[in-house]
Every structure is written in C-alpha cells, then in structure tokens.
Amino acid sequence: MKYIAEPFKIKMVEPLRMTTREDRQEAIKKAFYNGFALKAEDVYIDLQTDSGTGAMSNAQWAGMMMGDESYSGARSYYHLMEAAEDIFGYRYNQPVHQGRAAEKVVFPALTKPGQYWLSNTFFDTTRGHVGLAGGRPVDIVCPEGLDTTTYADFKGDADVEGMRAFIQEHGAENVAGIVMTITNNSVGGQPVSVANMRAVRALADEYGLLLIIDAARFAENAMFIKMREPEFADASIKEITRETFSYGDMYTMSAKKDAIVNMGGMLGVRDNDELAEKIKSFVIPFEGYLTYGGLAGRDLEALAIGLEEGLDEDYLRYRLGQSQYLAARFEKAGIPFQNPVGGHGVFIDAGKLLPHIPWHQFPGHALAVELYIEAGIRCCDIGSLLMDRDPVTGDAQQAPAEFTRLAIPRRVYTQAHLDVVADALEAIKARADQVPGYEITWEPKVLRHFTSHLRPVTA
C-alpha cells in the first residue's frame, strides 16, 4: 500500500515527550493499567480515540475569532443551522456539547422502562445512555460484521431479518426504536450501505418504530458508499449524506469526529414538529438555551466550518488511506485485524493475536497495555472490557470480538508515526505468548472501561 500524501501542509507543531520503557512501565502501573488514567504528556502516539483529537484548519481557527458569544440568537448559531440543514436535510437541528449529550437528551425522552432498542451495534456511550434511560440495548449486526477474516464491502450493515425476528418475538410495543451507527464503530469502523438503510427504514415503518442515526462518522461512511455502492459512484459526498439521512427520523452526532472540532455535538429531527418540541424541552435544562446548546460561540463557528471541510473528497481519500496504509503493514506482518479496514482506524483482532488470554481477561485491553509499554502508543479495548455488566443480571458479558482499536486522529500524524505503530505491533507479535491477561480490581456500574482499575494476571 502506497501512503497517500497529505492534502495539506503543516504550519504549527506540538512537541512530544520521549520516554523510556522503564518510564512507561511505571506510568501504566500508577494508572492502574488503564490507559484513560495516563497523563497525556507520557504518551508518544495517541490512538486512544479520534474524538476531539483532530487538528483544526486555519479557516476553523480564524472562524473561532469571529464567534458570536451572545447567549441567545448568536450569528454563529445561525451559520451552523444553515450548514446543518444544507448537509443533512433536517428541519430541526440542535447543537449540544458533544455526542453523549445528544444521547442524554434523546433516550430519556423516548424510552419506557424495560423497552428494547435495536442497533447494528451500539457504541459505548449510546449503550450506556439506553441503559440509564431504563432501556435494554440489543446488537443485531450482519453476520459478515462478526467475521474478521473475510472481506465484505459493508460489514457495518444491520441484520434486517434478525431485527424482524426479534421484534416478532418480543412484540413491537416493547421495542422503542432502532439506532443505526454509521460507520459501525464497534465492529471496526465498518460502513453501512444505503441499501441497508432503506431496508431498515422499511422495517421501522412496518412496525411503527423510530429510526435514529448515530452519525458521528457520517462523512467517512458516505465516502465508503461512493467507493463501494455502484448506485452512488458519481454522487457527491453531500448528496450521499442527504440520501442516507432521508431514511432516519432523527440523528445524534458527536461532531468531534467528522466535523473535525475539539468539542461539539448535534442532534436533529427530520420533519416531526411534535418530536422536535419534546426534544427541546430536554435540551434547555440539560445543555443550555437552544441557540448555544452548551457550546461557546467560537465552537459553534468552528463546527459550522468543520462540517463543510469534512465533506472534501481529497481529505476523505487521505483519511481512509491512512488506515489502509497501516492495515497493509499489518497484513504483510501477519497481524490479524478486521478486514477490510474501517474508516477511522485499524481494529486488531487481539483474540486471535493473543489466543492464550481468555475473554474475561480482556485480550483487547492486554494488547493496548503492551503497546504502551513497547512504544508509548495509547489505544483502547473494543471488546469485553468495553461491555458493561448485564443491567438486569449483573453478569459479565462477552463481546462478539476482542478488538484493540487504533483510532487515528484527523490531520495529526504522519507516515513515520504510523510506521512506529506497525513496528511495535510486529515486536509484540514475536513475543505474543508472554503478554499477560488482566483482571478488574475495581469498576463503576456504567461505562466501566473509562475508570476501572486493573492488574496483570500472574500464573
């Protein structure tokens, strides 16, 4: 795989601290073997998340200086509304401070205790907010999404017939709605096709269910559609986005991903005024007045600009190309990963790389810890550590796959940084049988992977 050159030049740099192996062993021990508790200054290459970690453009920084900080009716709010309506085609769009804030607003408003929410796959905060609202999240992804070795164009698709069978078994009155996550983060940043969105929309209509789009990586998803779904080969990213969103009733979005801002989120309602008014009644007490939604005017301005920049095809080609380059290095080295590679990073199949570690000792997390010790690379588990205990039984839950996610921040790292990551994985592969599993010594009730304390399992 030839590295795709950056469609931008660098005009500001941030120095990185170089650490020794001994430094890193001590740092991760003090952090209770949880990368979220590390000091950022002790990290060399930070692939923990692509959320809010991207580099904003000169246009975005200039826009921040023009941000209108009025409490209500700010000019920057109306700039954002124009951009959002143009891109998504929804009548009501609402800024919030980040994606989980949108979930905090939406799910309590729409969930009755005990109801199910179905999804192609929930990500962590969405799953958590469904549970906090008294609902029960259920993942029903297509079979291809669970097979890491076999290529498929749209591994993020929902299993529509599986959803139909679930609804028929449990009753439509016991299902609050469907959430489609684009791209599908937990199965490797895999795209969802327009054909699948149409089929899920038809299913929702059949049973009178709401369809919500979790749209954090909508532009990357649209680029995959352009590349892989022949119907849209000649369509623009904006046209594909409009088509995709036309099948949803609502969307929630962390704008810290494809809008390339460090803070911000959105939610929207397509054409249901009653639903929009219900959502507004939750926004004001949770997030602030409607025209700022928990954000400063400068953040609203950067978000409006970033939404447009994130649609640029040259940028998106480079964005996907970074993940493809890293995956090509892994393929050559025989390191297993979710194939094809997703949009925002590479998901290493830690269950296969570390087969001696059982799921309840978290191979995805074990590999993340080892990468930090090896080369100062911070990443995270997308596996059984990410899965909170069952909200009803309290039992530990096994994830469908034990991934270690290498999420690449936007416009931040170069080819040389990615080569450091690949070299580190190759070194770990050579001594994979020496990597220990981990056990939890303390955990919270919800979203445990963020703050849990762990320790290595010794023989």
XYZ file of C-alpha atoms in Angstrom:
459
model
C 0.000 0.000 0.000
C 1.452 3.323 -1.049
C 0.987 6.047 1.523
C -1.445 8.751 0.398
C 0.184 12.158 0.694
C -1.492 14.734 2.912
C -3.758 17.231 1.089
C -2.499 19.990 3.408
C 0.741 21.403 4.769
C 1.791 21.745 8.405
C 2.301 25.248 9.799
C 2.294 24.610 13.551
C 3.804 21.760 15.599
C 3.381 20.452 19.144
C 6.473 18.855 20.752
C 6.189 15.299 22.071
C 7.984 13.955 25.141
C 10.162 10.900 24.518
C 10.034 8.308 27.317
C 11.918 5.119 28.197
C 10.411 1.673 28.629
C 11.007 1.985 32.380
C 9.159 5.334 32.407
C 6.184 3.756 30.692
C 6.073 0.688 32.930
C 5.909 2.936 35.969
C 3.328 5.267 34.388
C 0.893 2.494 33.424
C 1.234 0.890 36.859
C 0.339 4.218 38.534
C -2.652 4.443 36.162
C -3.922 1.049 37.439
C -3.205 -0.385 33.981
C -5.915 1.783 32.430
C -4.768 3.970 29.538
C -7.506 6.518 30.221
C -5.766 7.371 33.510
C -2.389 8.078 31.869
C -1.133 11.637 31.652
C -1.139 12.717 28.014
C 2.415 14.017 28.385
C 3.527 10.400 28.982
C 2.099 9.284 25.612
C 4.096 9.439 22.367
C 1.471 8.452 19.765
C -2.103 8.774 20.989
C -4.511 6.473 19.149
C -6.945 6.106 22.026
C -9.659 7.939 20.103
C -10.251 10.091 17.052
C -12.889 12.039 19.012
C -11.956 15.686 19.510
C -8.284 14.946 18.875
C -8.029 16.185 15.288
C -6.173 19.260 14.048
C -8.446 22.138 13.094
C -7.762 24.077 9.917
C -6.659 27.700 9.526
C -10.229 28.510 8.424
C -11.637 26.986 11.610
C -9.166 28.847 13.838
C -9.949 32.086 12.034
C -13.665 31.374 12.446
C -13.232 30.939 16.185
C -12.032 34.536 16.415
C -15.296 35.588 14.755
C -17.507 33.531 17.081
C -20.549 35.412 18.398
C -20.757 34.830 22.162
C -24.311 36.130 22.585
C -26.403 33.998 24.950
C -29.298 33.700 22.528
C -29.679 34.168 18.792
C -25.945 34.313 18.074
C -24.790 34.759 14.488
C -22.606 31.644 14.822
C -25.670 29.565 15.727
C -27.418 30.581 12.514
C -24.278 29.829 10.499
C -24.295 26.317 11.983
C -28.008 25.864 11.291
C -27.534 26.801 7.632
C -24.688 24.313 7.258
C -26.541 21.506 9.064
C -29.778 21.907 7.117
C -27.872 22.027 3.828
C -25.908 18.849 4.597
C -28.452 16.697 6.434
C -31.775 17.997 5.101
C -33.448 18.028 8.534
C -35.818 20.814 9.589
C -34.732 20.866 13.231
C -31.026 20.771 14.141
C -29.730 21.333 17.657
C -26.166 21.927 18.915
C -25.090 20.160 22.101
C -21.711 19.988 23.792
C -20.845 16.501 22.469
C -22.377 13.257 21.234
C -23.183 11.740 24.604
C -25.052 14.931 25.471
C -27.321 14.292 22.484
C -27.887 10.761 23.778
C -28.609 12.101 27.273
C -31.310 14.327 25.763
C -32.826 11.800 23.347
C -33.073 8.448 25.109
C -34.843 9.543 28.335
C -37.389 11.338 26.150
C -38.118 8.265 24.035
C -37.648 5.228 26.280
C -40.105 3.496 28.586
C -38.543 1.328 31.309
C -37.804 -2.165 30.026
C -38.107 -1.315 26.336
C -35.531 -2.603 23.855
C -33.508 -0.510 21.453
C -32.099 -2.411 18.472
C -28.939 -1.449 16.605
C -26.484 -2.632 14.001
C -24.136 -2.176 17.012
C -24.265 0.319 19.846
C -21.093 2.120 20.814
C -20.197 2.608 24.459
C -21.910 5.877 25.385
C -25.038 5.080 23.366
C -25.303 1.703 25.047
C -24.779 3.393 28.414
C -27.466 6.032 27.862
C -30.012 3.458 26.720
C -29.391 1.624 29.988
C -29.528 4.794 32.079
C -32.900 5.605 30.493
C -34.230 2.214 31.589
C -33.908 0.597 28.164
C -32.144 -2.552 27.008
C -29.684 -2.284 24.091
C -29.550 -5.178 21.617
C -26.934 -5.525 18.854
C -28.048 -7.219 15.643
C -25.280 -6.767 13.072
C -24.987 -8.652 9.792
C -23.074 -11.969 10.020
C -20.234 -10.574 7.896
C -19.514 -7.994 10.602
C -18.520 -10.734 13.026
C -16.103 -12.445 10.615
C -12.827 -10.545 10.792
C -11.013 -12.523 8.106
C -13.454 -12.498 5.166
C -13.789 -9.345 3.056
C -17.205 -7.715 2.694
C -17.974 -4.209 1.444
C -20.477 -3.278 4.177
C -19.727 -5.158 7.370
C -21.477 -2.446 9.363
C -24.934 -3.311 7.993
C -27.750 -4.394 10.283
C -29.147 -7.909 10.058
C -32.625 -6.825 8.987
C -34.203 -10.270 9.213
C -32.594 -10.746 12.617
C -34.198 -7.489 13.748
C -37.565 -8.573 12.359
C -37.354 -11.880 14.212
C -36.526 -10.061 17.459
C -39.449 -7.670 17.061
C -41.856 -10.513 16.332
C -40.617 -12.491 19.331
C -40.737 -9.634 21.853
C -43.543 -7.503 20.399
C -43.236 -4.131 18.659
C -44.755 -2.412 21.693
C -41.696 -3.492 23.692
C -39.221 -2.008 21.194
C -38.596 1.733 21.475
C -36.792 2.030 18.139
C -33.727 1.304 16.053
C -30.329 3.020 16.110
C -28.109 2.786 13.019
C -24.473 3.610 13.805
C -22.565 4.989 10.783
C -19.850 3.957 10.490
C -20.308 0.948 12.773
C -17.582 1.638 15.329
C -17.650 -1.482 17.490
C -17.204 -3.859 14.553
C -14.202 -1.948 13.233
C -15.414 1.359 11.814
C -17.251 -0.566 9.098
C -19.591 1.255 6.705
C -23.337 0.891 6.316
C -24.804 0.829 2.804
C -27.685 2.953 1.572
C -29.422 -0.283 0.568
C -29.308 -1.422 4.190
C -30.577 1.939 5.417
C -33.540 1.602 3.048
C -34.275 -1.896 4.326
C -34.100 -0.823 7.977
C -36.369 2.145 7.199
C -38.910 -0.233 5.665
C -38.697 -2.440 8.758
C -39.210 0.529 11.067
C -42.244 1.622 9.059
C -43.642 -1.914 9.125
C -43.702 -1.911 12.923
C -44.160 1.807 13.581
C -40.717 2.321 15.130
C -38.439 5.339 15.285
C -35.146 5.159 13.407
C -32.238 7.166 14.827
C -28.900 7.607 13.052
C -25.789 7.719 15.242
C -23.930 9.915 12.758
C -20.512 10.508 14.321
C -18.674 9.371 11.175
C -21.271 10.154 8.526
C -18.770 11.588 6.012
C -16.429 8.602 6.185
C -19.474 6.367 5.723
C -20.527 8.384 2.674
C -17.045 8.049 1.166
C -17.187 4.274 1.544
C -20.604 4.298 -0.162
C -19.179 6.306 -3.062
C -16.307 3.823 -3.397
C -18.305 0.602 -2.971
C -22.002 1.092 -3.820
C -22.282 1.429 -7.620
C -25.503 3.453 -7.474
C -23.580 6.327 -5.881
C -20.271 6.218 -7.742
C -20.925 9.597 -9.358
C -22.698 11.244 -6.417
C -21.109 13.886 -4.206
C -20.489 13.221 -0.516
C -23.207 15.736 0.342
C -25.697 14.008 -1.969
C -24.897 10.627 -0.423
C -25.264 12.099 3.072
C -28.655 13.588 2.192
C -29.822 10.230 0.822
C -28.607 8.326 3.887
C -30.207 10.744 6.352
C -33.514 10.709 4.455
C -34.193 7.266 5.957
C -33.850 8.415 9.566
C -36.375 10.124 11.817
C -33.636 11.631 13.981
C -29.875 11.766 14.290
C -27.421 12.178 17.136
C -23.840 13.098 16.391
C -20.548 13.634 18.099
C -19.150 16.464 15.970
C -15.710 15.721 17.444
C -15.220 13.185 14.671
C -16.218 14.104 11.105
C -16.737 17.812 11.804
C -13.090 17.904 12.969
C -13.621 20.012 16.086
C -12.263 19.523 19.581
C -15.672 19.937 21.214
C -19.239 19.823 19.953
C -22.205 17.687 19.024
C -25.509 17.793 17.170
C -28.905 16.201 17.130
C -31.698 16.610 14.629
C -35.301 15.737 13.832
C -36.257 15.353 10.177
C -39.852 16.554 9.938
C -41.727 15.786 13.175
C -42.593 19.028 14.964
C -44.083 17.269 17.979
C -40.943 15.209 18.461
C -38.764 18.291 17.995
C -40.662 20.156 20.714
C -40.281 17.199 23.067
C -36.516 17.177 22.464
C -36.271 20.946 23.021
C -37.857 20.554 26.457
C -34.943 18.324 27.459
C -32.219 20.431 25.832
C -32.753 23.581 27.883
C -32.380 22.012 31.367
C -29.597 19.636 30.305
C -27.497 21.662 27.866
C -28.490 25.320 27.993
C -30.512 27.610 25.784
C -31.393 26.247 22.339
C -29.149 28.596 20.356
C -25.948 27.636 22.126
C -26.610 24.122 23.446
C -23.680 24.000 25.843
C -21.158 25.438 23.367
C -19.341 28.750 23.150
C -19.999 30.851 20.047
C -16.467 30.161 18.826
C -17.159 26.411 18.992
C -20.370 26.849 17.001
C -18.419 28.725 14.330
C -15.647 26.110 14.114
C -18.299 23.382 13.915
C -20.134 25.069 11.039
C -16.870 25.321 9.061
C -15.744 21.805 10.008
C -18.959 20.199 8.784
C -18.198 21.514 5.298
C -14.478 20.675 5.413
C -15.253 17.096 6.422
C -17.055 16.539 3.106
C -13.976 17.216 0.958
C -13.171 14.130 -1.127
C -9.413 14.746 -1.258
C -9.367 14.908 2.540
C -11.566 11.807 2.883
C -9.421 9.839 0.445
C -6.378 10.686 2.571
C -8.288 9.975 5.774
C -9.258 6.459 4.716
C -5.843 5.992 3.135
C -4.018 6.338 6.459
C -5.946 3.394 7.890
C -5.400 1.409 4.695
C -1.649 2.027 4.846
C -1.395 0.840 8.437
C -3.547 -2.211 7.692
C -1.302 -3.102 4.739
C 1.688 -3.125 7.089
C -0.183 -5.443 9.455
C -1.297 -7.756 6.672
C 2.286 -8.132 5.486
C 3.385 -8.948 9.047
C 0.586 -11.478 9.616
C -1.130 -9.405 12.313
C -4.892 -10.152 12.309
C -7.344 -7.258 12.001
C -10.921 -6.561 10.948
C -10.751 -6.861 7.158
C -11.369 -4.630 5.289
C -10.027 -1.860 7.442
C -12.529 0.714 8.674
C -12.553 4.462 8.265
C -11.207 5.905 11.494
C -8.571 3.352 12.379
C -7.493 -0.265 12.469
C -9.092 -2.812 14.801
C -6.563 -5.501 15.701
C -8.125 -8.900 16.409
C -6.469 -9.328 19.795
C -8.387 -12.532 20.450
C -6.502 -14.144 17.574
C -3.163 -12.434 18.220
C -3.260 -13.429 21.917
C -5.206 -16.717 21.890
C -3.855 -17.754 25.304
C -5.774 -14.918 27.018
C -9.462 -15.791 27.712
C -12.139 -13.203 27.015
C -12.707 -12.485 30.704
C -9.039 -11.443 30.980
C -9.558 -8.906 28.187
C -7.108 -9.620 25.342
C -8.010 -6.321 23.633
C -7.021 -4.399 26.729
C -3.933 -6.541 27.274
C -2.630 -5.659 23.816
C -3.355 -1.963 24.431
C -1.270 -2.018 27.617
C 1.551 -3.850 25.833
C 1.605 -1.301 23.002
C 2.013 1.497 25.513
C 4.873 -0.267 27.274
C 6.525 -1.154 23.959
C 6.476 2.242 22.245
C 4.401 4.792 24.153
C 1.345 4.186 21.949
C -2.001 4.676 23.665
C -5.026 2.854 22.251
C -8.019 1.060 23.759
C -10.062 -2.104 24.069
C -13.173 -2.586 21.963
C -14.064 -5.926 23.445
C -15.320 -7.496 26.649
C -13.869 -4.791 28.913
C -15.975 -2.272 26.985
C -19.093 -4.315 27.688
C -20.668 -3.283 30.975
C -22.241 -5.988 33.091
C -25.776 -7.012 32.160
C -28.037 -4.333 33.682
C -30.554 -6.973 34.844
C -28.443 -9.948 35.970
C -25.162 -8.201 36.758
C -23.269 -10.910 34.853
C -20.142 -10.146 32.823
C -20.839 -10.015 29.090
C -18.614 -11.393 26.350
C -18.147 -9.157 23.323
C -18.594 -10.598 19.813
C -14.906 -9.831 19.135
C -11.887 -8.847 21.216
C -10.514 -5.825 19.372
C -7.742 -3.382 20.144
C -8.657 -0.146 18.400
C -6.004 2.084 16.872
C -8.058 5.230 16.201
C -6.176 7.747 14.065
C -6.772 11.444 14.876
C -7.570 13.597 11.841
C -4.723 15.590 10.254
C -2.335 14.869 13.165
C 0.128 12.018 12.498
C 2.455 11.331 9.570
C 3.598 8.183 7.776
C 6.604 7.893 10.105
C 4.304 7.796 13.143
C 2.247 5.014 11.568
C 5.431 3.069 10.854
C 6.343 3.278 14.556
C 2.946 1.736 15.349
C 3.424 -1.074 12.834
C 6.950 -1.809 14.076
C 5.698 -2.002 17.667
C 2.955 -4.470 16.758
C 5.458 -6.646 14.924
C 7.704 -6.693 18.003
C 4.795 -7.711 20.240
C 3.687 -10.415 17.796
C 7.137 -12.006 18.120
C 6.586 -12.474 21.895
C 2.794 -12.661 21.951
C 2.681 -15.676 24.277
C 4.392 -13.621 27.003
C 1.674 -10.957 27.147
C -0.444 -11.351 30.341
C -4.186 -11.048 30.696
C -5.795 -8.559 33.092
C -8.383 -8.667 35.850
C -10.513 -5.870 37.283
C -9.860 -4.842 40.877
C -12.487 -2.057 40.907
C -15.167 -0.956 38.457
C -18.086 1.508 38.273
C -21.581 0.379 37.299
C -21.716 2.150 33.912
C -19.059 2.683 31.214
C -16.545 0.806 33.306
C -13.694 0.822 30.816
C -13.104 4.543 31.358
C -12.261 4.351 35.058
C -11.784 0.689 36.038
C -8.673 -0.372 37.950
C -6.930 -3.484 36.628
C -3.856 -5.599 37.281
C -1.974 -8.233 35.294
C -2.951 -11.835 35.869
C 0.054 -13.772 37.091
C 0.333 -17.548 36.939
